PDB file of C-alpha atoms in Angstrom:
ATOM      1  CA  VAL I   1      -2.824-233.441 253.739  1.00  0.00           C
ATOM      2  CA  GLN I   2      -1.140-231.557 252.380  1.00  0.00           C
ATOM      3  CA  GLY I   3       2.793-229.740 251.970  1.00  0.00           C
ATOM      4  CA  TRP I   4       4.649-226.413 251.417  1.00  0.00           C
ATOM      5  CA  VAL I   5       7.801-226.003 251.332  1.00  0.00           C
ATOM      6  CA  GLY I   6      10.220-223.119 251.333  1.00  0.00           C
ATOM      7  CA  ALA I   7      13.870-221.380 251.556  1.00  0.00           C
ATOM      8  CA  ASP I   8      15.346-218.363 251.509  1.00  0.00           C
ATOM      9  CA  ARG I   9      18.708-217.157 250.573  1.00  0.00           C
ATOM     10  CA  ALA I  10      19.581-214.068 251.808  1.00  0.00           C
ATOM     11  CA  SER I  11      18.408-214.791 254.832  1.00  0.00           C
ATOM     12  CA  GLY I  12      19.172-218.859 255.040  1.00  0.00           C
ATOM     13  CA  VAL I  13      15.508-219.837 256.506  1.00  0.00           C
ATOM     14  CA  GLY I  14      14.189-223.334 254.917  1.00  0.00           C
ATOM     15  CA  ALA I  15      10.594-224.252 256.227  1.00  0.00           C
ATOM     16  CA  VAL I  16       8.327-227.204 255.372  1.00  0.00           C
ATOM     17  CA  VAL I  17       5.189-226.180 256.364  1.00  0.00           C
ATOM     18  CA  THR I  18       2.123-229.512 256.986  1.00  0.00           C
ATOM     19  CA  ALA I  19      -1.037-228.070 256.335  1.00  0.00           C
ATOM     20  CA  ALA I  20      -4.842-229.931 256.985  1.00  0.00           C
ATOM     21  CA  GLY I  21      -8.034-229.267 256.667  1.00  0.00           C
ATOM     22  CA  HIS I  22     -10.532-229.867 259.188  1.00  0.00           C
ATOM     23  CA  GLU I  23     -14.497-228.035 259.157  1.00  0.00           C
ATOM     24  CA  TRP I  24     -13.197-225.054 261.305  1.00  0.00           C
ATOM     25  CA  GLY I  25     -10.523-224.427 259.460  1.00  0.00           C
ATOM     26  CA  THR I  26      -6.754-226.015 258.801  1.00  0.00           C
ATOM     27  CA  SER I  27      -4.203-227.485 261.776  1.00  0.00           C
ATOM     28  CA  VAL I  28      -0.576-227.001 260.585  1.00  0.00           C
ATOM     29  CA  ALA I  29       2.357-228.293 261.344  1.00  0.00           C
ATOM     30  CA  LEU I  30       5.868-226.257 260.449  1.00  0.00           C
ATOM     31  CA  GLU I  31       9.872-227.167 260.483  1.00  0.00           C
ATOM     32  CA  VAL I  32      11.846-224.598 260.666  1.00  0.00           C
ATOM     33  CA  VAL I  33      15.537-224.477 260.530  1.00  0.00           C
ATOM     34  CA  ARG I  34      18.492-222.176 260.515  1.00  0.00           C
ATOM     35  CA  VAL I  35      16.060-218.800 261.877  1.00  0.00           C
ATOM     36  CA  PRO I  36      18.738-216.124 262.340  1.00  0.00           C
ATOM     37  CA  VAL I  37      16.953-213.380 264.825  1.00  0.00           C
ATOM     38  CA  VAL I  38      16.793-213.278 268.378  1.00  0.00           C
ATOM     39  CA  GLY I  39      13.324-212.830 270.074  1.00  0.00           C
ATOM     40  CA  VAL I  40       9.925-213.698 268.653  1.00  0.00           C
ATOM     41  CA  CYS I  41       8.282-215.232 265.207  1.00  0.00           C
ATOM     42  CA  ALA I  42       5.754-216.221 264.181  1.00  0.00           C
ATOM     43  CA  LEU I  43       3.666-218.407 260.929  1.00  0.00           C
ATOM     44  CA  ILE I  44       1.247-215.550 259.486  1.00  0.00           C
ATOM     45  CA  ALA I  45      -1.790-217.728 256.828  1.00  0.00           C
ATOM     46  CA  VAL I  46      -2.219-215.455 253.730  1.00  0.00           C
ATOM     47  CA  GLY I  47      -4.775-215.996 252.416  1.00  0.00           C
ATOM     48  CA  ARG I  48      -5.568-215.413 248.434  1.00  0.00           C
ATOM     49  CA  ASP I  49      -7.417-213.112 249.430  1.00  0.00           C
ATOM     50  CA  GLY I  50      -5.058-210.881 251.100  1.00  0.00           C
ATOM     51  CA  SER I  51      -6.100-211.850 254.594  1.00  0.00           C
ATOM     52  CA  GLU I  52      -3.594-213.068 257.409  1.00  0.00           C
ATOM     53  CA  GLU I  53      -4.109-215.616 259.892  1.00  0.00           C
ATOM     54  CA  THR I  54      -0.757-215.581 262.447  1.00  0.00           C
ATOM     55  CA  VAL I  55      -1.210-219.518 263.280  1.00  0.00           C
ATOM     56  CA  SER I  56       1.462-219.452 265.669  1.00  0.00           C
ATOM     57  CA  SER I  57       4.592-218.044 267.208  1.00  0.00           C
ATOM     58  CA  TRP I  58       7.764-219.080 268.715  1.00  0.00           C
ATOM     59  CA  SER I  59      10.636-217.250 270.769  1.00  0.00           C
ATOM     60  CA  ALA I  60      14.134-218.147 269.095  1.00  0.00           C
ATOM     61  CA  GLY I  61      17.200-218.352 270.048  1.00  0.00           C
ATOM     62  CA  GLY I  62      19.548-216.536 266.973  1.00  0.00           C
ATOM     63  CA  ALA I  63      22.028-217.334 264.446  1.00  0.00           C
ATOM     64  CA  GLY I  64      22.495-221.288 263.868  1.00  0.00           C
ATOM     65  CA  ASP I  65      19.229-222.603 264.710  1.00  0.00           C
ATOM     66  CA  GLY I  66      18.626-226.260 264.997  1.00  0.00           C
ATOM     67  CA  LEU I  67      15.353-228.028 263.995  1.00  0.00           C
ATOM     68  CA  VAL I  68      12.443-226.026 265.616  1.00  0.00           C
ATOM     69  CA  GLU I  69       8.790-227.368 264.972  1.00  0.00           C
ATOM     70  CA  VAL I  70       5.794-225.574 266.324  1.00  0.00           C
ATOM     71  CA  SER I  71       2.207-226.199 265.351  1.00  0.00           C
ATOM     72  CA  GLY I  72      -0.965-224.650 265.473  1.00  0.00           C
ATOM     73  CA  GLY I  73      -4.346-223.172 263.038  1.00  0.00           C
ATOM     74  CA  ALA I  74      -5.959-221.384 261.029  1.00  0.00           C
ATOM     75  CA  ALA I  75     -10.142-220.658 260.296  1.00  0.00           C
ATOM     76  CA  LEU I  76      -9.266-220.126 256.810  1.00  0.00           C
ATOM     77  CA  ARG I  77      -9.686-223.140 254.914  1.00  0.00           C
ATOM     78  CA  PRO I  78      -6.359-224.849 252.637  1.00  0.00           C
ATOM     79  CA  GLU I  79      -8.103-223.687 250.316  1.00  0.00           C
ATOM     80  CA  GLY I  80      -8.420-220.768 249.909  1.00  0.00           C
ATOM     81  CA  ILE I  81      -4.797-219.925 251.724  1.00  0.00           C
ATOM     82  CA  ASP I  82      -2.912-218.348 249.789  1.00  0.00           C
ATOM     83  CA  HIS I  83       0.962-218.775 251.150  1.00  0.00           C
ATOM     84  CA  PHE I  84       2.891-219.205 254.049  1.00  0.00           C
ATOM     85  CA  GLU I  85       5.280-215.991 255.477  1.00  0.00           C
ATOM     86  CA  VAL I  86       7.465-216.562 258.610  1.00  0.00           C
ATOM     87  CA  ARG I  87       8.454-213.057 260.611  1.00  0.00           C
ATOM     88  CA  THR I  88      10.089-211.524 262.043  1.00  0.00           C
ATOM     89  CA  ALA I  89       7.910-210.059 265.602  1.00  0.00           C
ATOM     90  CA  ASP I  90       8.197-206.359 263.555  1.00  0.00           C
ATOM     91  CA  GLY I  91       6.866-208.244 260.791  1.00  0.00           C
ATOM     92  CA  ARG I  92      10.654-208.875 258.404  1.00  0.00           C
ATOM     93  CA  ARG I  93       9.387-212.043 256.140  1.00  0.00           C
ATOM     94  CA  LEU I  94      12.027-214.501 256.883  1.00  0.00           C
ATOM     95  CA  VAL I  95      10.764-216.458 254.343  1.00  0.00           C
ATOM     96  CA  THR I  96       7.884-217.584 251.571  1.00  0.00           C
ATOM     97  CA  VAL I  97       7.078-220.662 252.031  1.00  0.00           C
ATOM     98  CA  GLU I  98       4.909-222.645 248.573  1.00  0.00           C
ATOM     99  CA  ARG I  99       2.707-224.494 247.738  1.00  0.00           C
TER     100      ARG I  99
END
């Protein structure tokens, strides 16, 4: 199991990702706070090769959101993941989560 952490001063978003390898890929758990938008957000796994996979998505309630916990999976193996990003539905990056 690997832990990844990220915080963005501009957006105020903080996130922790826990990733575990499996034969099929990677199971992922996300804890994110202070998502400043209303609408759909997504956790994206970005591969070392530049590929991207949506791990999970959820509906954000706006500024001051407390802790949001979501989980999902990616076909990418943990060693093939460079970082994760939390993005809005229109692709705006709110926070990058790195090893």
